[in-house]
Coordinates of C-alpha atoms in Angstrom, one line a residue:
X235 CA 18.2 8.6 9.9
X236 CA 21.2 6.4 9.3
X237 CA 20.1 5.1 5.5
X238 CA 22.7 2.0 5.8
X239 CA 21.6 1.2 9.3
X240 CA 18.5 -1.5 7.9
X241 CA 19.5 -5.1 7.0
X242 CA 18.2 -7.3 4.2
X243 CA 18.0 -4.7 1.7
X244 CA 18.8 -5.6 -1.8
X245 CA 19.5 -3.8 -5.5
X246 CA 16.8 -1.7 -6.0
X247 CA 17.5 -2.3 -9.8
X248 CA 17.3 -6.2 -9.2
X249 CA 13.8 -6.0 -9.2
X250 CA 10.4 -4.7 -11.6
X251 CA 7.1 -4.6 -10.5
X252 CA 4.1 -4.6 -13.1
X253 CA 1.0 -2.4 -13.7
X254 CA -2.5 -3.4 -14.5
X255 CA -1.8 -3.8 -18.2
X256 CA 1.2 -5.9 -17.7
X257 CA 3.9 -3.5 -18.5
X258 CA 6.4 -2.7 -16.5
X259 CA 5.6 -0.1 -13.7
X260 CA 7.0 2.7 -12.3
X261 CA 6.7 2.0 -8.5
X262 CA 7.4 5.1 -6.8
X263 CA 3.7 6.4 -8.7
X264 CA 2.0 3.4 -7.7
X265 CA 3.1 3.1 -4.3
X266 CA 3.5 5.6 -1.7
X267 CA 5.1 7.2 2.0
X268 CA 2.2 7.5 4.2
X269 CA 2.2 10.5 6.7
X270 CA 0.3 11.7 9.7
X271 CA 0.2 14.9 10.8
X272 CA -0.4 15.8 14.4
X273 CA -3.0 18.2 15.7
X274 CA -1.0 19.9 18.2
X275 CA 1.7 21.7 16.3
X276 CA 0.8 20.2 13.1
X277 CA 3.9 18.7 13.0
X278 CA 4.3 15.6 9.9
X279 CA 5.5 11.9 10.5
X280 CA 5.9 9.0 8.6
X281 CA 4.1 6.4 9.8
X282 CA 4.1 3.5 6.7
X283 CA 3.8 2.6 2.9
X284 CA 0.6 2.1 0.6
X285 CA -0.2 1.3 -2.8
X286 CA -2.7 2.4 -5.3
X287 CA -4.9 -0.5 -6.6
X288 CA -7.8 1.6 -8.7
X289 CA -7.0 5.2 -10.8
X290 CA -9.4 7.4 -8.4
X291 CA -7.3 6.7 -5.2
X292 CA -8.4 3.3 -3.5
X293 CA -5.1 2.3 -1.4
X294 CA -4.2 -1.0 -0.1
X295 CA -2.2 -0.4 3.5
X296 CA -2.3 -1.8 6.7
X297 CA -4.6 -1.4 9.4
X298 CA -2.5 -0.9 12.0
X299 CA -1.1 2.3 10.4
X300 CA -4.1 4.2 10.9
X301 CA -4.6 3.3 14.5
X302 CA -1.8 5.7 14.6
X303 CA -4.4 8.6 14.3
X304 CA -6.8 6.8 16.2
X305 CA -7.7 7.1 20.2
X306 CA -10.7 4.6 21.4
X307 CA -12.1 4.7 17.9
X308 CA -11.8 8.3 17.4
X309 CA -10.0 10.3 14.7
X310 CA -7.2 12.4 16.2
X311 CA -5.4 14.1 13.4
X312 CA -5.3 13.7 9.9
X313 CA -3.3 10.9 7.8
X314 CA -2.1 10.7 4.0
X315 CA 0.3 9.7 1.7
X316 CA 2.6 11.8 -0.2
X317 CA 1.5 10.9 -3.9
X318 CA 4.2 11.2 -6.6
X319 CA 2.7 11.7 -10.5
X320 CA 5.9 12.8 -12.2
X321 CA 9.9 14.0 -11.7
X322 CA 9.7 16.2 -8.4
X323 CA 5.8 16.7 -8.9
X324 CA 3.5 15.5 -5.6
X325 CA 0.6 15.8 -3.8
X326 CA -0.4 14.9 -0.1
X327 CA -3.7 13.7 -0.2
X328 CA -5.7 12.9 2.7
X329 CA -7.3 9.6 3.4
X330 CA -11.1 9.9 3.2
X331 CA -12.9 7.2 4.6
X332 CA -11.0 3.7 5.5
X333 CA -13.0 0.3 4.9
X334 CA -11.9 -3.0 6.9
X335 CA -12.6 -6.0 9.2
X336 CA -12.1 -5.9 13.3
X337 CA -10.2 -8.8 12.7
X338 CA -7.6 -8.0 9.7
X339 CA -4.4 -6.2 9.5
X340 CA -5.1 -5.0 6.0
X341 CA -7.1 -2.0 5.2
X342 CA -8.4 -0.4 2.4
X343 CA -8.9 3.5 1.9
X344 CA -9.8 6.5 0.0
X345 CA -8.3 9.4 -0.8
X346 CA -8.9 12.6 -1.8
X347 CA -9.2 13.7 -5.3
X348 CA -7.0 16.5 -7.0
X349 CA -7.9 18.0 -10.3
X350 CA -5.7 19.5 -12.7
X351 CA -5.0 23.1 -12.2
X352 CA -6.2 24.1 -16.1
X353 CA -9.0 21.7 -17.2
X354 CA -10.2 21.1 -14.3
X355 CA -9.9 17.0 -14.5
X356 CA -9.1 14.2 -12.0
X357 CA -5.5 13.4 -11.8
X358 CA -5.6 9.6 -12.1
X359 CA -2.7 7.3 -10.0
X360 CA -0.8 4.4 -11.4
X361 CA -1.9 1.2 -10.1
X362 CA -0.6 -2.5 -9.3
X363 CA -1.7 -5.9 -9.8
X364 CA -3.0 -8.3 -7.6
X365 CA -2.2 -11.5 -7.6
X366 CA -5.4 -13.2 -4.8
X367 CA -4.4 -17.5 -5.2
X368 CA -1.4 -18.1 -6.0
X369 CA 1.3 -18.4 -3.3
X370 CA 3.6 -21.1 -2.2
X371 CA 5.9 -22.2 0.1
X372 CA 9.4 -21.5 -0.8
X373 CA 8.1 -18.6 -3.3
X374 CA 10.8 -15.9 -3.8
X375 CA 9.1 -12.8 -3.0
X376 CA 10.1 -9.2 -2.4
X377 CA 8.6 -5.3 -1.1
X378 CA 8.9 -1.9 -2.2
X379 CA 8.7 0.1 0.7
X380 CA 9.8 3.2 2.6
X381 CA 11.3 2.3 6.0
X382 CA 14.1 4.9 5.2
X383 CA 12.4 7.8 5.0
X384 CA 11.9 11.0 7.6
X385 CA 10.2 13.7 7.9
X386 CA 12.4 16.8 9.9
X387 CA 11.6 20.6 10.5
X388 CA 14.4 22.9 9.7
X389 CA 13.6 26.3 10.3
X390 CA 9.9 25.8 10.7
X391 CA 9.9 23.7 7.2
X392 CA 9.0 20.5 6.7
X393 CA 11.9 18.6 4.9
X394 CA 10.5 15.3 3.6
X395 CA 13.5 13.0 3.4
X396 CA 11.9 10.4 0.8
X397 CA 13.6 6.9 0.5
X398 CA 12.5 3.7 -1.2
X399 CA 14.2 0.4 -0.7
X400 CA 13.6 -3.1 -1.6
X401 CA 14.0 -6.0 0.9
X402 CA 13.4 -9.9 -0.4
X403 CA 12.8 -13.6 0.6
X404 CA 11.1 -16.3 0.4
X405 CA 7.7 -17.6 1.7
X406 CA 8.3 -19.7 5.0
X407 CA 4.9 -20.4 6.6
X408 CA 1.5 -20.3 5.6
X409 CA -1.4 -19.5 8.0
X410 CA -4.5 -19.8 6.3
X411 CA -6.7 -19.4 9.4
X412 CA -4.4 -16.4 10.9
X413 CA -1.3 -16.6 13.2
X414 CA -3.2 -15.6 16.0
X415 CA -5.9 -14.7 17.5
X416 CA -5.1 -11.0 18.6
X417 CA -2.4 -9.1 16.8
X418 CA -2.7 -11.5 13.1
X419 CA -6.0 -13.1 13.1
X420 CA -6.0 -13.0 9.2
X421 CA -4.5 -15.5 6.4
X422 CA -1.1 -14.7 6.4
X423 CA 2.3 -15.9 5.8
X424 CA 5.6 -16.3 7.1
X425 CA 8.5 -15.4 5.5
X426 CA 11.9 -14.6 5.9
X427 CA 12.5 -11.6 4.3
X428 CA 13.4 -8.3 6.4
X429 CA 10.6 -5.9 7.4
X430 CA 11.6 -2.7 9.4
X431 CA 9.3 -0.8 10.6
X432 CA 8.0 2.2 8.1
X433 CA 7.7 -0.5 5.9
X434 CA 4.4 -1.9 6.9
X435 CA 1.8 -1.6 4.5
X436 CA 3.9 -1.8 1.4
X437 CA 3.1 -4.5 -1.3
X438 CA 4.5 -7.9 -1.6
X439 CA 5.4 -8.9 -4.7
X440 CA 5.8 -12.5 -6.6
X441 CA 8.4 -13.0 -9.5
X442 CA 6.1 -12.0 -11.4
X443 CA 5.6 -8.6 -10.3
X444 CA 2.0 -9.2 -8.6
X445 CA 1.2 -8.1 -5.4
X446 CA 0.4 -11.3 -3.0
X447 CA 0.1 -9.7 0.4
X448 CA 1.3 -6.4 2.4
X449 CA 4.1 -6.1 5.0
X450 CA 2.6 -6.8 8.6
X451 CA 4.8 -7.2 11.1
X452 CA 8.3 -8.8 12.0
X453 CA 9.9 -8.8 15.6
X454 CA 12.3 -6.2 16.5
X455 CA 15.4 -8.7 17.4
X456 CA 15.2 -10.3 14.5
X457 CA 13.4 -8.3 11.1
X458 CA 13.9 -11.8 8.6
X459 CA 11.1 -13.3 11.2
X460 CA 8.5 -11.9 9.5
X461 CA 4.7 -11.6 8.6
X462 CA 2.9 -10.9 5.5
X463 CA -1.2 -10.9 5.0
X464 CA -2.6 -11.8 2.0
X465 CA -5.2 -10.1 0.6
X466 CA -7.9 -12.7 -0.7
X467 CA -10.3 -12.4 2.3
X468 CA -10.7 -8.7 1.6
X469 CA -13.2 -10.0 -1.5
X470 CA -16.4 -9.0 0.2
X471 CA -15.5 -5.7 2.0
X472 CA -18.0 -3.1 0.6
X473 CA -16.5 0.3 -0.7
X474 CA -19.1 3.3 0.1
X475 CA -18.1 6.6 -1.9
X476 CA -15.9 5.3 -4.7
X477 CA -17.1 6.8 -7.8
X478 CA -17.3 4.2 -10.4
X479 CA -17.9 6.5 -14.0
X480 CA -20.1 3.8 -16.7
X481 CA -20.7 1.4 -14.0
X482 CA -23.7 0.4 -12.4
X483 CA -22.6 -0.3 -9.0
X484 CA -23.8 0.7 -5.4
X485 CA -21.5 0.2 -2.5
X486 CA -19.9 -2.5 -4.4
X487 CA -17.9 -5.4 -2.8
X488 CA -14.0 -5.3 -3.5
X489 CA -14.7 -9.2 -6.0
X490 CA -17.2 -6.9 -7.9
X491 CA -15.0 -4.2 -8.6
X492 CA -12.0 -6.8 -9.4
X493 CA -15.3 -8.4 -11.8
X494 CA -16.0 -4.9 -13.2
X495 CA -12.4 -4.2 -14.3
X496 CA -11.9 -1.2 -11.7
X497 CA -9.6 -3.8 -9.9
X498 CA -6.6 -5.5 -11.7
X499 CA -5.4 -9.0 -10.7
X500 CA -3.4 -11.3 -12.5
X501 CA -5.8 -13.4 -14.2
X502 CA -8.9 -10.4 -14.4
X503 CA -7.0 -8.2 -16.0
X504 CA -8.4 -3.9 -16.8
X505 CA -6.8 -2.8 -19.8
X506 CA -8.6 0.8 -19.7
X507 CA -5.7 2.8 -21.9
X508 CA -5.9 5.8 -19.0
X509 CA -5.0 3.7 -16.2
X510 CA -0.7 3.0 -16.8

């Protein structure tokens, strides 16, 4: 892939994003390439971008990148992301279980949990900010996200081709009922800020450095015509098998994990020293 071939992009050193104690973070630990592998041939692609949003592997991504995997409802080959915790040290962990509305672009999901080879203990992610209110029009916004990358097979190898780029703008449009009623039903916004395709999923920040929304869609002619969902409806989704260590909490809903201090948003901060 032609890296220099995408418009809008801007200087990747322009920009910083923050973690869930308000430091600055390192984005390419908190947010990640997601791939799907196929069944026949077991061949990789890269199919979008994610971010972490609590240490033991909750994501944030959009829906419409796991219907990649999906036939009439049915799984039909496993999907990931490709998990970086240090200099040229990575994982690919497999998403679990997915939690979501029939009528939302954004997702959340779980992944797997690696252990340290020696002692045996989880290996916790980095994790972003969410900012759930506070969005207006004319906001300067921008993504970190992987449109660039590529996955190729040189002599029967997988050769991950791993890219980050940053693309910004400014908030257009809001939609607080949803665009439409079929491909966008959720709140959502648009803006004019350039979203190619590999970068769905990836977070949407504020000046801040708080993620307001994920990349949904654009159109094809024209990639500054595009779509952002935010994620405040996604309050009262119900995560099953997220292991909450301390906290007594079955099933909980997304708003009691934020109200636990699992979650981090901007003004319900977790300042657990293991997290970032």
């Amino acid at each position: 892939m032609d890296t220099k071939s995408l418009s809008g992009e801007s200087d990747i050193r322009s920009f910083s994003v923050r973690s869930d104690v308000g430091a600055h973070a390192d984005p390419n630990q908190a947010i990640a390439p997601v791939v799907a592998q196929d069944l026949e041939g077991g061949q990789f692609r890269f199919v979008g971008t994610a971010f972490f949003i609590m240490v033991n592997g909750l994501i944030v991504t959009a829906k419409h990148i796991l219907d990649d995997v999906r036939e009439d409802g049915k799984v039909v080959g496993p999907i990931g992301i490709i998990h970086f915790i240090g200099k040229n040290t990575f994982y690919i962990r497999n998403i679990k279980k997915s939690y979501e509305y029939p009528n939302s672009d954004v997702t959340l999901a779980l992944l797997d949990q690696p252990r340290h080879k020696v002692t045996g203990e989880p290996l916790l992610n980095k994790v972003l900010t969410l900012n759930l209110y506070e969005a207006n029009t004319g906001d300067r916004v921008f993504t970190y996200a992987y449109p660039k990358t590529s996955v190729d097979i040189k002599e029967k190898q997988h050769v991950f081709r791993i890219v980050p780029s940053i693309y910004e703008g400014t908030l257009v449009t809001e939609f607080p009922e949803g665009r439409d009623s079929t491909m966008l039903p959720n709140p959502c916004w648009k803006t004019d800020m350039h979203i190619h395709g590999g970068a769905s999923g990836g977070p949407v920040f504020n000046e801040n450095g708080h993620v307001i929304g994920i990349n949904s869609t654009s159109f094809p002619v024209d990639p500054s015509c595009s779509f952002i969902s935010t994620l405040n409806h996604i309050q009262n989704l119900r995560v099953q098998e997220v292991s909450v260590p301390d906290k007594k909490l079955s099933n909980p809903t997304v708003r009691e994990l934020i109200d636990a201090g699992l979650i981090s948003t901007a003004d319900n901060k977790s300042f657990e020293k293991d997290k970032c």
